């Protein structure tokens, strides 16, 4: 079974603070994705890495987030200055071909 | 642009009854199609996928889905639900091979009553 790991599982930040969350993709997977999910509903795509290189991202990520994959076994997603609207579940997935396998997510609460 | 529609936000069924969750996509070709399930406080788990071939695909835990190209649909079915099937179900599509973002529907919350 696929096993994508995400840490921490829960993160609480004050408005204006920096936040960072990590993802360990499934071994052998070359693609990593980050999604944002609010209210347990629709998933919003944030950024996509292929072989550790960012290939696609939405404008919000370019403006306020920082995302890197320093190795094939570790990726991180950061928020430079947290805002209340950033409170959400951040899901990381990895893929070798087409189907994606998801981690349990990091639940960020911004107070 | 591609899109996925799940018209039913919430479905309630009795344990042992059958279940069908609807999904329609917007894309001129044949996309890669998926159903994922999300249990409370967890990530998404892949239930089944369709790439090509037999339009009826089997998944885990007794789920199956049928691809109907003429209707641009990929409905999920289960013959007899269990209380543990209570979860949120997402339909998703990908139009690329080799790693691209999935396009998700808004999800259907399934509640199984005893």
PDB file of N, CA and C in Angstrom, chain B residues 5-109:
ATOM      1  N   UNK B   5     -18.545  17.411 -11.831  1.00  0.00           N
ATOM      2  CA  UNK B   5     -19.760  17.751 -11.103  1.00  0.00           C
ATOM      3  C   UNK B   5     -20.266  16.546 -10.339  1.00  0.00           C
ATOM      4  N   UNK B   6     -20.439  16.726  -9.060  1.00  0.00           N
ATOM      5  CA  UNK B   6     -21.110  15.739  -8.221  1.00  0.00           C
ATOM      6  C   UNK B   6     -22.383  16.413  -7.723  1.00  0.00           C
ATOM      7  N   UNK B   7     -23.516  16.090  -8.309  1.00  0.00           N
ATOM      8  CA  UNK B   7     -24.734  16.850  -8.041  1.00  0.00           C
ATOM      9  C   UNK B   7     -25.333  16.645  -6.651  1.00  0.00           C
ATOM     10  N   UNK B   8     -24.975  15.573  -6.009  1.00  0.00           N
ATOM     11  CA  UNK B   8     -25.544  15.276  -4.694  1.00  0.00           C
ATOM     12  C   UNK B   8     -24.549  15.620  -3.600  1.00  0.00           C
ATOM     13  N   UNK B   9     -24.859  16.634  -2.819  1.00  0.00           N
ATOM     14  CA  UNK B   9     -23.956  17.029  -1.747  1.00  0.00           C
ATOM     15  C   UNK B   9     -23.996  16.035  -0.588  1.00  0.00           C
ATOM     16  N   UNK B  10     -25.190  15.465  -0.378  1.00  0.00           N
ATOM     17  CA  UNK B  10     -25.341  14.557   0.772  1.00  0.00           C
ATOM     18  C   UNK B  10     -26.326  13.459   0.389  1.00  0.00           C
ATOM     19  N   UNK B  11     -25.983  12.241   0.787  1.00  0.00           N
ATOM     20  CA  UNK B  11     -26.845  11.078   0.539  1.00  0.00           C
ATOM     21  C   UNK B  11     -26.943  10.279   1.827  1.00  0.00           C
ATOM     22  N   UNK B  12     -28.155   9.912   2.176  1.00  0.00           N
ATOM     23  CA  UNK B  12     -28.367   9.073   3.354  1.00  0.00           C
ATOM     24  C   UNK B  12     -29.000   7.760   2.913  1.00  0.00           C
ATOM     25  N   UNK B  13     -28.393   6.668   3.324  1.00  0.00           N
ATOM     26  CA  UNK B  13     -28.912   5.349   2.965  1.00  0.00           C
ATOM     27  C   UNK B  13     -28.936   4.465   4.204  1.00  0.00           C
ATOM     28  N   UNK B  14     -29.778   3.467   4.159  1.00  0.00           N
ATOM     29  CA  UNK B  14     -29.848   2.511   5.252  1.00  0.00           C
ATOM     30  C   UNK B  14     -28.809   1.419   5.050  1.00  0.00           C
ATOM     31  N   UNK B  15     -28.307   0.896   6.149  1.00  0.00           N
ATOM     32  CA  UNK B  15     -27.337  -0.183   6.067  1.00  0.00           C
ATOM     33  C   UNK B  15     -27.950  -1.359   5.321  1.00  0.00           C
ATOM     34  N   UNK B  16     -27.164  -1.901   4.379  1.00  0.00           N
ATOM     35  CA  UNK B  16     -27.649  -3.007   3.569  1.00  0.00           C
ATOM     36  C   UNK B  16     -28.271  -2.580   2.255  1.00  0.00           C
ATOM     37  N   UNK B  17     -28.600  -1.316   2.123  1.00  0.00           N
ATOM     38  CA  UNK B  17     -29.190  -0.820   0.889  1.00  0.00           C
ATOM     39  C   UNK B  17     -28.099  -0.571  -0.139  1.00  0.00           C
ATOM     40  N   UNK B  18     -28.527  -0.387  -1.378  1.00  0.00           N
ATOM     41  CA  UNK B  18     -27.565  -0.091  -2.433  1.00  0.00           C
ATOM     42  C   UNK B  18     -27.283   1.410  -2.461  1.00  0.00           C
ATOM     43  N   UNK B  19     -26.154   1.742  -3.092  1.00  0.00           N
ATOM     44  CA  UNK B  19     -25.722   3.133  -3.144  1.00  0.00           C
ATOM     45  C   UNK B  19     -25.261   3.463  -4.554  1.00  0.00           C
ATOM     46  N   UNK B  20     -25.650   4.618  -5.048  1.00  0.00           N
ATOM     47  CA  UNK B  20     -25.084   5.119  -6.291  1.00  0.00           C
ATOM     48  C   UNK B  20     -24.757   6.591  -6.105  1.00  0.00           C
ATOM     49  N   UNK B  21     -23.529   6.955  -6.424  1.00  0.00           N
ATOM     50  CA  UNK B  21     -23.087   8.334  -6.362  1.00  0.00           C
ATOM     51  C   UNK B  21     -22.774   8.786  -7.785  1.00  0.00           C
ATOM     52  N   UNK B  22     -23.318   9.957  -8.123  1.00  0.00           N
ATOM     53  CA  UNK B  22     -23.204  10.425  -9.498  1.00  0.00           C
ATOM     54  C   UNK B  22     -21.999  11.334  -9.694  1.00  0.00           C
ATOM     55  N   UNK B  23     -21.423  11.219 -10.871  1.00  0.00           N
ATOM     56  CA  UNK B  23     -20.290  12.058 -11.242  1.00  0.00           C
ATOM     57  C   UNK B  23     -20.335  12.299 -12.740  1.00  0.00           C
ATOM     58  N   UNK B  24     -20.245  13.568 -13.127  1.00  0.00           N
ATOM     59  CA  UNK B  24     -20.158  13.912 -14.543  1.00  0.00           C
ATOM     60  C   UNK B  24     -18.966  14.832 -14.728  1.00  0.00           C
ATOM     61  N   UNK B  25     -18.286  14.652 -15.835  1.00  0.00           N
ATOM     62  CA  UNK B  25     -17.106  15.458 -16.095  1.00  0.00           C
ATOM     63  C   UNK B  25     -17.287  16.207 -17.400  1.00  0.00           C
ATOM     64  N   UNK B  26     -16.486  17.233 -17.543  1.00  0.00           N
ATOM     65  CA  UNK B  26     -16.524  18.027 -18.762  1.00  0.00           C
ATOM     66  C   UNK B  26     -15.153  17.960 -19.401  1.00  0.00           C
ATOM     67  N   UNK B  27     -15.075  17.231 -20.505  1.00  0.00           N
ATOM     68  CA  UNK B  27     -13.816  17.095 -21.253  1.00  0.00           C
ATOM     69  C   UNK B  27     -14.148  16.422 -22.569  1.00  0.00           C
ATOM     70  N   UNK B  28     -13.574  16.887 -23.637  1.00  0.00           N
ATOM     71  CA  UNK B  28     -13.930  16.385 -24.957  1.00  0.00           C
ATOM     72  C   UNK B  28     -13.376  15.001 -25.245  1.00  0.00           C
ATOM     73  N   UNK B  29     -12.260  14.648 -24.632  1.00  0.00           N
ATOM     74  CA  UNK B  29     -11.674  13.336 -24.841  1.00  0.00           C
ATOM     75  C   UNK B  29     -12.060  12.380 -23.733  1.00  0.00           C
ATOM     76  N   UNK B  30     -11.273  11.354 -23.544  1.00  0.00           N
ATOM     77  CA  UNK B  30     -11.493  10.404 -22.456  1.00  0.00           C
ATOM     78  C   UNK B  30     -10.431  10.641 -21.405  1.00  0.00           C
ATOM     79  N   UNK B  31     -10.844  11.147 -20.256  1.00  0.00           N
ATOM     80  CA  UNK B  31      -9.857  11.419 -19.217  1.00  0.00           C
ATOM     81  C   UNK B  31      -9.552  10.181 -18.389  1.00  0.00           C
ATOM     82  N   UNK B  32      -8.612  10.295 -17.523  1.00  0.00           N
ATOM     83  CA  UNK B  32      -8.389   9.288 -16.496  1.00  0.00           C
ATOM     84  C   UNK B  32      -9.347   9.627 -15.348  1.00  0.00           C
ATOM     85  N   UNK B  33     -10.054   8.636 -14.852  1.00  0.00           N
ATOM     86  CA  UNK B  33     -11.125   8.873 -13.887  1.00  0.00           C
ATOM     87  C   UNK B  33     -10.856   8.139 -12.586  1.00  0.00           C
ATOM     88  N   UNK B  34     -11.221   8.771 -11.499  1.00  0.00           N
ATOM     89  CA  UNK B  34     -10.938   8.214 -10.173  1.00  0.00           C
ATOM     90  C   UNK B  34     -12.111   8.487  -9.227  1.00  0.00           C
ATOM     91  N   UNK B  35     -12.226   7.587  -8.253  1.00  0.00           N
ATOM     92  CA  UNK B  35     -13.046   7.844  -7.080  1.00  0.00           C
ATOM     93  C   UNK B  35     -12.153   7.680  -5.853  1.00  0.00           C
ATOM     94  N   UNK B  36     -12.228   8.687  -4.988  1.00  0.00           N
ATOM     95  CA  UNK B  36     -11.516   8.657  -3.719  1.00  0.00           C
ATOM     96  C   UNK B  36     -12.532   8.741  -2.587  1.00  0.00           C
ATOM     97  N   UNK B  37     -12.142   8.203  -1.430  1.00  0.00           N
ATOM     98  CA  UNK B  37     -12.981   8.299  -0.236  1.00  0.00           C
ATOM     99  C   UNK B  37     -12.161   8.959   0.874  1.00  0.00           C
ATOM    100  N   UNK B  38     -12.839   9.800   1.641  1.00  0.00           N
ATOM    101  CA  UNK B  38     -12.189  10.465   2.764  1.00  0.00           C
ATOM    102  C   UNK B  38     -12.984  10.195   4.026  1.00  0.00           C
ATOM    103  N   UNK B  39     -12.379   9.466   4.948  1.00  0.00           N
ATOM    104  CA  UNK B  39     -12.993   9.213   6.239  1.00  0.00           C
ATOM    105  C   UNK B  39     -12.666  10.389   7.171  1.00  0.00           C
ATOM    106  N   UNK B  40     -13.451  10.575   8.207  1.00  0.00           N
ATOM    107  CA  UNK B  40     -13.234  11.708   9.105  1.00  0.00           C
ATOM    108  C   UNK B  40     -11.803  11.818   9.606  1.00  0.00           C
ATOM    109  N   UNK B  41     -11.271  13.014   9.492  1.00  0.00           N
ATOM    110  CA  UNK B  41      -9.934  13.342   9.995  1.00  0.00           C
ATOM    111  C   UNK B  41      -8.830  12.532   9.319  1.00  0.00           C
ATOM    112  N   UNK B  42      -9.077  12.154   8.071  1.00  0.00           N
ATOM    113  CA  UNK B  42      -8.051  11.414   7.335  1.00  0.00           C
ATOM    114  C   UNK B  42      -7.839  12.013   5.956  1.00  0.00           C
ATOM    115  N   UNK B  43      -6.809  11.530   5.280  1.00  0.00           N
ATOM    116  CA  UNK B  43      -6.574  11.929   3.894  1.00  0.00           C
ATOM    117  C   UNK B  43      -7.479  11.155   2.957  1.00  0.00           C
ATOM    118  N   UNK B  44      -7.198  11.247   1.687  1.00  0.00           N
ATOM    119  CA  UNK B  44      -8.015  10.567   0.681  1.00  0.00           C
ATOM    120  C   UNK B  44      -7.430   9.196   0.351  1.00  0.00           C
ATOM    121  N   UNK B  45      -8.321   8.231   0.194  1.00  0.00           N
ATOM    122  CA  UNK B  45      -7.911   6.889  -0.206  1.00  0.00           C
ATOM    123  C   UNK B  45      -8.492   6.581  -1.578  1.00  0.00           C
ATOM    124  N   UNK B  46      -7.681   6.023  -2.441  1.00  0.00           N
ATOM    125  CA  UNK B  46      -8.123   5.676  -3.787  1.00  0.00           C
ATOM    126  C   UNK B  46      -9.037   4.457  -3.730  1.00  0.00           C
ATOM    127  N   UNK B  47     -10.255   4.622  -4.268  1.00  0.00           N
ATOM    128  CA  UNK B  47     -11.207   3.518  -4.314  1.00  0.00           C
ATOM    129  C   UNK B  47     -11.067   2.719  -5.602  1.00  0.00           C
ATOM    130  N   UNK B  48     -11.012   3.445  -6.720  1.00  0.00           N
ATOM    131  CA  UNK B  48     -10.872   2.787  -8.013  1.00  0.00           C
ATOM    132  C   UNK B  48     -10.478   3.816  -9.063  1.00  0.00           C
ATOM    133  N   UNK B  49     -10.083   3.291 -10.229  1.00  0.00           N
ATOM    134  CA  UNK B  49      -9.618   4.149 -11.311  1.00  0.00           C
ATOM    135  C   UNK B  49     -10.031   3.550 -12.648  1.00  0.00           C
ATOM    136  N   UNK B  50     -10.182   4.424 -13.630  1.00  0.00           N
ATOM    137  CA  UNK B  50     -10.470   3.975 -14.983  1.00  0.00           C
ATOM    138  C   UNK B  50      -9.525   4.682 -15.941  1.00  0.00           C
ATOM    139  N   UNK B  51      -8.856   3.879 -16.754  1.00  0.00           N
ATOM    140  CA  UNK B  51      -7.991   4.449 -17.775  1.00  0.00           C
ATOM    141  C   UNK B  51      -8.524   4.123 -19.167  1.00  0.00           C
ATOM    142  N   UNK B  52      -8.879   2.849 -19.396  1.00  0.00           N
ATOM    143  CA  UNK B  52      -9.384   2.413 -20.700  1.00  0.00           C
ATOM    144  C   UNK B  52      -9.924   0.995 -20.539  1.00  0.00           C
ATOM    145  N   UNK B  53     -10.535   0.474 -21.614  1.00  0.00           N
ATOM    146  CA  UNK B  53     -10.981  -0.915 -21.602  1.00  0.00           C
ATOM    147  C   UNK B  53     -12.380  -1.075 -21.050  1.00  0.00           C
ATOM    148  N   UNK B  54     -12.593  -2.145 -20.312  1.00  0.00           N
ATOM    149  CA  UNK B  54     -13.902  -2.461 -19.751  1.00  0.00           C
ATOM    150  C   UNK B  54     -14.441  -1.253 -19.000  1.00  0.00           C
ATOM    151  N   UNK B  55     -15.627  -0.766 -19.371  1.00  0.00           N
ATOM    152  CA  UNK B  55     -16.138   0.449 -18.740  1.00  0.00           C
ATOM    153  C   UNK B  55     -16.568   0.258 -17.284  1.00  0.00           C
ATOM    154  N   UNK B  56     -16.711  -0.967 -16.855  1.00  0.00           N
ATOM    155  CA  UNK B  56     -17.047  -1.222 -15.455  1.00  0.00           C
ATOM    156  C   UNK B  56     -15.774  -1.645 -14.731  1.00  0.00           C
ATOM    157  N   UNK B  57     -15.413  -0.875 -13.741  1.00  0.00           N
ATOM    158  CA  UNK B  57     -14.189  -1.168 -12.999  1.00  0.00           C
ATOM    159  C   UNK B  57     -14.527  -1.493 -11.550  1.00  0.00           C
ATOM    160  N   UNK B  58     -13.797  -2.433 -11.031  1.00  0.00           N
ATOM    161  CA  UNK B  58     -13.990  -2.848  -9.643  1.00  0.00           C
ATOM    162  C   UNK B  58     -12.972  -2.155  -8.757  1.00  0.00           C
ATOM    163  N   UNK B  59     -13.412  -1.830  -7.562  1.00  0.00           N
ATOM    164  CA  UNK B  59     -12.520  -1.184  -6.619  1.00  0.00           C
ATOM    165  C   UNK B  59     -12.456  -1.944  -5.306  1.00  0.00           C
ATOM    166  N   UNK B  60     -12.004  -1.263  -4.289  1.00  0.00           N
ATOM    167  CA  UNK B  60     -11.894  -1.889  -2.985  1.00  0.00           C
ATOM    168  C   UNK B  60     -13.234  -1.871  -2.257  1.00  0.00           C
ATOM    169  N   UNK B  61     -13.343  -2.769  -1.305  1.00  0.00           N
ATOM    170  CA  UNK B  61     -14.517  -2.813  -0.416  1.00  0.00           C
ATOM    171  C   UNK B  61     -15.850  -2.935  -1.147  1.00  0.00           C
ATOM    172  N   UNK B  62     -15.860  -3.628  -2.292  1.00  0.00           N
ATOM    173  CA  UNK B  62     -17.102  -3.892  -2.996  1.00  0.00           C
ATOM    174  C   UNK B  62     -17.620  -2.759  -3.853  1.00  0.00           C
ATOM    175  N   UNK B  63     -16.868  -1.711  -4.023  1.00  0.00           N
ATOM    176  CA  UNK B  63     -17.285  -0.605  -4.879  1.00  0.00           C
ATOM    177  C   UNK B  63     -16.957  -0.892  -6.341  1.00  0.00           C
ATOM    178  N   UNK B  64     -17.792  -0.380  -7.208  1.00  0.00           N
ATOM    179  CA  UNK B  64     -17.518  -0.440  -8.637  1.00  0.00           C
ATOM    180  C   UNK B  64     -18.007   0.849  -9.272  1.00  0.00           C
ATOM    181  N   UNK B  65     -17.503   1.145 -10.457  1.00  0.00           N
ATOM    182  CA  UNK B  65     -17.940   2.341 -11.158  1.00  0.00           C
ATOM    183  C   UNK B  65     -18.058   2.023 -12.641  1.00  0.00           C
ATOM    184  N   UNK B  66     -18.935   2.736 -13.307  1.00  0.00           N
ATOM    185  CA  UNK B  66     -19.147   2.528 -14.733  1.00  0.00           C
ATOM    186  C   UNK B  66     -18.890   3.804 -15.488  1.00  0.00           C
ATOM    187  N   UNK B  67     -18.034   3.706 -16.474  1.00  0.00           N
ATOM    188  CA  UNK B  67     -17.731   4.829 -17.357  1.00  0.00           C
ATOM    189  C   UNK B  67     -18.692   4.785 -18.540  1.00  0.00           C
ATOM    190  N   UNK B  68     -19.438   5.858 -18.727  1.00  0.00           N
ATOM    191  CA  UNK B  68     -20.338   5.971 -19.878  1.00  0.00           C
ATOM    192  C   UNK B  68     -19.904   7.184 -20.670  1.00  0.00           C
ATOM    193  N   UNK B  69     -19.195   6.918 -21.762  1.00  0.00           N
ATOM    194  CA  UNK B  69     -18.605   8.013 -22.529  1.00  0.00           C
ATOM    195  C   UNK B  69     -19.661   8.934 -23.127  1.00  0.00           C
ATOM    196  N   UNK B  70     -20.745   8.354 -23.593  1.00  0.00           N
ATOM    197  CA  UNK B  70     -21.781   9.147 -24.257  1.00  0.00           C
ATOM    198  C   UNK B  70     -22.444  10.135 -23.308  1.00  0.00           C
ATOM    199  N   UNK B  71     -22.342   9.837 -22.024  1.00  0.00           N
ATOM    200  CA  UNK B  71     -22.964  10.677 -21.018  1.00  0.00           C
ATOM    201  C   UNK B  71     -21.937  11.441 -20.195  1.00  0.00           C
ATOM    202  N   UNK B  72     -20.654  11.245 -20.495  1.00  0.00           N
ATOM    203  CA  UNK B  72     -19.563  11.855 -19.725  1.00  0.00           C
ATOM    204  C   UNK B  72     -19.757  11.620 -18.233  1.00  0.00           C
ATOM    205  N   UNK B  73     -20.060  10.371 -17.905  1.00  0.00           N
ATOM    206  CA  UNK B  73     -20.326  10.077 -16.504  1.00  0.00           C
ATOM    207  C   UNK B  73     -19.453   8.940 -16.004  1.00  0.00           C
ATOM    208  N   UNK B  74     -19.294   8.922 -14.698  1.00  0.00           N
ATOM    209  CA  UNK B  74     -18.497   7.885 -14.038  1.00  0.00           C
ATOM    210  C   UNK B  74     -19.119   7.691 -12.655  1.00  0.00           C
ATOM    211  N   UNK B  75     -20.246   7.011 -12.613  1.00  0.00           N
ATOM    212  CA  UNK B  75     -20.991   6.839 -11.375  1.00  0.00           C
ATOM    213  C   UNK B  75     -20.424   5.693 -10.552  1.00  0.00           C
ATOM    214  N   UNK B  76     -20.464   5.888  -9.249  1.00  0.00           N
ATOM    215  CA  UNK B  76     -19.954   4.899  -8.294  1.00  0.00           C
ATOM    216  C   UNK B  76     -21.121   4.117  -7.716  1.00  0.00           C
ATOM    217  N   UNK B  77     -20.941   2.825  -7.513  1.00  0.00           N
ATOM    218  CA  UNK B  77     -22.031   1.987  -6.997  1.00  0.00           C
ATOM    219  C   UNK B  77     -21.490   1.018  -5.954  1.00  0.00           C
ATOM    220  N   UNK B  78     -22.401   0.667  -5.046  1.00  0.00           N
ATOM    221  CA  UNK B  78     -22.128  -0.433  -4.125  1.00  0.00           C
ATOM    222  C   UNK B  78     -23.444  -1.140  -3.862  1.00  0.00           C
ATOM    223  N   UNK B  79     -23.427  -2.432  -3.914  1.00  0.00           N
ATOM    224  CA  UNK B  79     -24.665  -3.211  -3.832  1.00  0.00           C
ATOM    225  C   UNK B  79     -25.277  -3.187  -2.422  1.00  0.00           C
ATOM    226  N   UNK B  80     -24.423  -3.204  -1.406  1.00  0.00           N
ATOM    227  CA  UNK B  80     -24.922  -3.263  -0.037  1.00  0.00           C
ATOM    228  C   UNK B  80     -23.963  -2.508   0.867  1.00  0.00           C
ATOM    229  N   UNK B  81     -24.420  -1.380   1.417  1.00  0.00           N
ATOM    230  CA  UNK B  81     -23.509  -0.541   2.204  1.00  0.00           C
ATOM    231  C   UNK B  81     -23.470  -0.990   3.654  1.00  0.00           C
ATOM    232  N   UNK B  82     -22.345  -0.668   4.276  1.00  0.00           N
ATOM    233  CA  UNK B  82     -22.114  -0.948   5.689  1.00  0.00           C
ATOM    234  C   UNK B  82     -21.954   0.385   6.396  1.00  0.00           C
ATOM    235  N   UNK B  83     -22.180   0.402   7.703  1.00  0.00           N
ATOM    236  CA  UNK B  83     -22.071   1.664   8.432  1.00  0.00           C
ATOM    237  C   UNK B  83     -20.689   2.292   8.251  1.00  0.00           C
ATOM    238  N   UNK B  84     -19.665   1.465   8.047  1.00  0.00           N
ATOM    239  CA  UNK B  84     -18.304   1.983   7.896  1.00  0.00           C
ATOM    240  C   UNK B  84     -18.089   2.702   6.552  1.00  0.00           C
ATOM    241  N   UNK B  85     -19.070   2.630   5.675  1.00  0.00           N
ATOM    242  CA  UNK B  85     -18.967   3.347   4.399  1.00  0.00           C
ATOM    243  C   UNK B  85     -19.334   4.820   4.541  1.00  0.00           C
ATOM    244  N   UNK B  86     -19.738   5.240   5.717  1.00  0.00           N
ATOM    245  CA  UNK B  86     -20.033   6.648   5.956  1.00  0.00           C
ATOM    246  C   UNK B  86     -18.749   7.455   5.795  1.00  0.00           C
ATOM    247  N   UNK B  87     -18.761   8.370   4.843  1.00  0.00           N
ATOM    248  CA  UNK B  87     -17.548   9.121   4.504  1.00  0.00           C
ATOM    249  C   UNK B  87     -17.914  10.140   3.436  1.00  0.00           C
ATOM    250  N   UNK B  88     -16.903  10.876   2.998  1.00  0.00           N
ATOM    251  CA  UNK B  88     -17.074  11.790   1.865  1.00  0.00           C
ATOM    252  C   UNK B  88     -16.397  11.158   0.652  1.00  0.00           C
ATOM    253  N   UNK B  89     -17.106  11.135  -0.456  1.00  0.00           N
ATOM    254  CA  UNK B  89     -16.619  10.502  -1.677  1.00  0.00           C
ATOM    255  C   UNK B  89     -16.368  11.573  -2.739  1.00  0.00           C
ATOM    256  N   UNK B  90     -15.184  11.507  -3.327  1.00  0.00           N
ATOM    257  CA  UNK B  90     -14.791  12.483  -4.337  1.00  0.00           C
ATOM    258  C   UNK B  90     -14.546  11.786  -5.675  1.00  0.00           C
ATOM    259  N   UNK B  91     -15.102  12.367  -6.693  1.00  0.00           N
ATOM    260  CA  UNK B  91     -14.807  11.970  -8.056  1.00  0.00           C
ATOM    261  C   UNK B  91     -13.719  12.906  -8.577  1.00  0.00           C
ATOM    262  N   UNK B  92     -12.779  12.378  -9.348  1.00  0.00           N
ATOM    263  CA  UNK B  92     -11.688  13.214  -9.846  1.00  0.00           C
ATOM    264  C   UNK B  92     -11.292  12.776 -11.241  1.00  0.00           C
ATOM    265  N   UNK B  93     -10.764  13.722 -11.997  1.00  0.00           N
ATOM    266  CA  UNK B  93     -10.304  13.422 -13.342  1.00  0.00           C
ATOM    267  C   UNK B  93      -8.911  13.982 -13.549  1.00  0.00           C
ATOM    268  N   UNK B  94      -8.188  13.341 -14.452  1.00  0.00           N
ATOM    269  CA  UNK B  94      -6.910  13.847 -14.911  1.00  0.00           C
ATOM    270  C   UNK B  94      -6.882  13.679 -16.421  1.00  0.00           C
ATOM    271  N   UNK B  95      -6.415  14.694 -17.093  1.00  0.00           N
ATOM    272  CA  UNK B  95      -6.389  14.610 -18.552  1.00  0.00           C
ATOM    273  C   UNK B  95      -4.985  14.436 -19.082  1.00  0.00           C
ATOM    274  N   UNK B  96      -4.054  14.237 -18.197  1.00  0.00           N
ATOM    275  CA  UNK B  96      -2.675  14.050 -18.610  1.00  0.00           C
ATOM    276  C   UNK B  96      -2.129  12.738 -18.062  1.00  0.00           C
ATOM    277  N   UNK B  97      -1.117  12.260 -18.723  1.00  0.00           N
ATOM    278  CA  UNK B  97      -0.406  11.103 -18.219  1.00  0.00           C
ATOM    279  C   UNK B  97       0.943  11.567 -17.695  1.00  0.00           C
ATOM    280  N   UNK B  98       1.419  10.931 -16.667  1.00  0.00           N
ATOM    281  CA  UNK B  98       2.742  11.266 -16.186  1.00  0.00           C
ATOM    282  C   UNK B  98       2.758  12.330 -15.115  1.00  0.00           C
ATOM    283  N   UNK B  99       1.657  12.503 -14.423  1.00  0.00           N
ATOM    284  CA  UNK B  99       1.697  13.384 -13.268  1.00  0.00           C
ATOM    285  C   UNK B  99       1.177  14.778 -13.522  1.00  0.00           C
ATOM    286  N   UNK B 100      -0.063  14.977 -13.289  1.00  0.00           N
ATOM    287  CA  UNK B 100      -0.647  16.314 -13.333  1.00  0.00           C
ATOM    288  C   UNK B 100      -1.697  16.400 -12.237  1.00  0.00           C
ATOM    289  N   UNK B 101      -2.069  17.611 -11.892  1.00  0.00           N
ATOM    290  CA  UNK B 101      -3.031  17.802 -10.819  1.00  0.00           C
ATOM    291  C   UNK B 101      -4.369  17.168 -11.176  1.00  0.00           C
ATOM    292  N   UNK B 102      -4.987  16.597 -10.154  1.00  0.00           N
ATOM    293  CA  UNK B 102      -6.327  16.075 -10.313  1.00  0.00           C
ATOM    294  C   UNK B 102      -7.336  17.212 -10.194  1.00  0.00           C
ATOM    295  N   UNK B 103      -8.425  17.072 -10.931  1.00  0.00           N
ATOM    296  CA  UNK B 103      -9.540  18.003 -10.806  1.00  0.00           C
ATOM    297  C   UNK B 103     -10.637  17.270 -10.059  1.00  0.00           C
ATOM    298  N   UNK B 104     -11.003  17.813  -8.915  1.00  0.00           N
ATOM    299  CA  UNK B 104     -11.948  17.128  -8.042  1.00  0.00           C
ATOM    300  C   UNK B 104     -13.348  17.721  -8.143  1.00  0.00           C
ATOM    301  N   UNK B 105     -14.333  16.892  -7.914  1.00  0.00           N
ATOM    302  CA  UNK B 105     -15.681  17.368  -7.680  1.00  0.00           C
ATOM    303  C   UNK B 105     -15.780  17.880  -6.255  1.00  0.00           C
ATOM    304  N   UNK B 106     -16.959  18.367  -5.893  1.00  0.00           N
ATOM    305  CA  UNK B 106     -17.153  18.958  -4.574  1.00  0.00           C
ATOM    306  C   UNK B 106     -17.442  17.924  -3.498  1.00  0.00           C
ATOM    307  N   UNK B 107     -17.533  16.664  -3.891  1.00  0.00           N
ATOM    308  CA  UNK B 107     -17.703  15.609  -2.904  1.00  0.00           C
ATOM    309  C   UNK B 107     -19.152  15.328  -2.566  1.00  0.00           C
ATOM    310  N   UNK B 108     -19.415  14.089  -2.186  1.00  0.00           N
ATOM    311  CA  UNK B 108     -20.736  13.675  -1.704  1.00  0.00           C
ATOM    312  C   UNK B 108     -20.548  13.029  -0.344  1.00  0.00           C
ATOM    313  N   UNK B 109     -21.237  13.575   0.648  1.00  0.00           N
ATOM    314  CA  UNK B 109     -21.180  13.009   1.991  1.00  0.00           C
ATOM    315  C   UNK B 109     -22.209  11.891   2.105  1.00  0.00           C
TER     316      UNK B 109
END
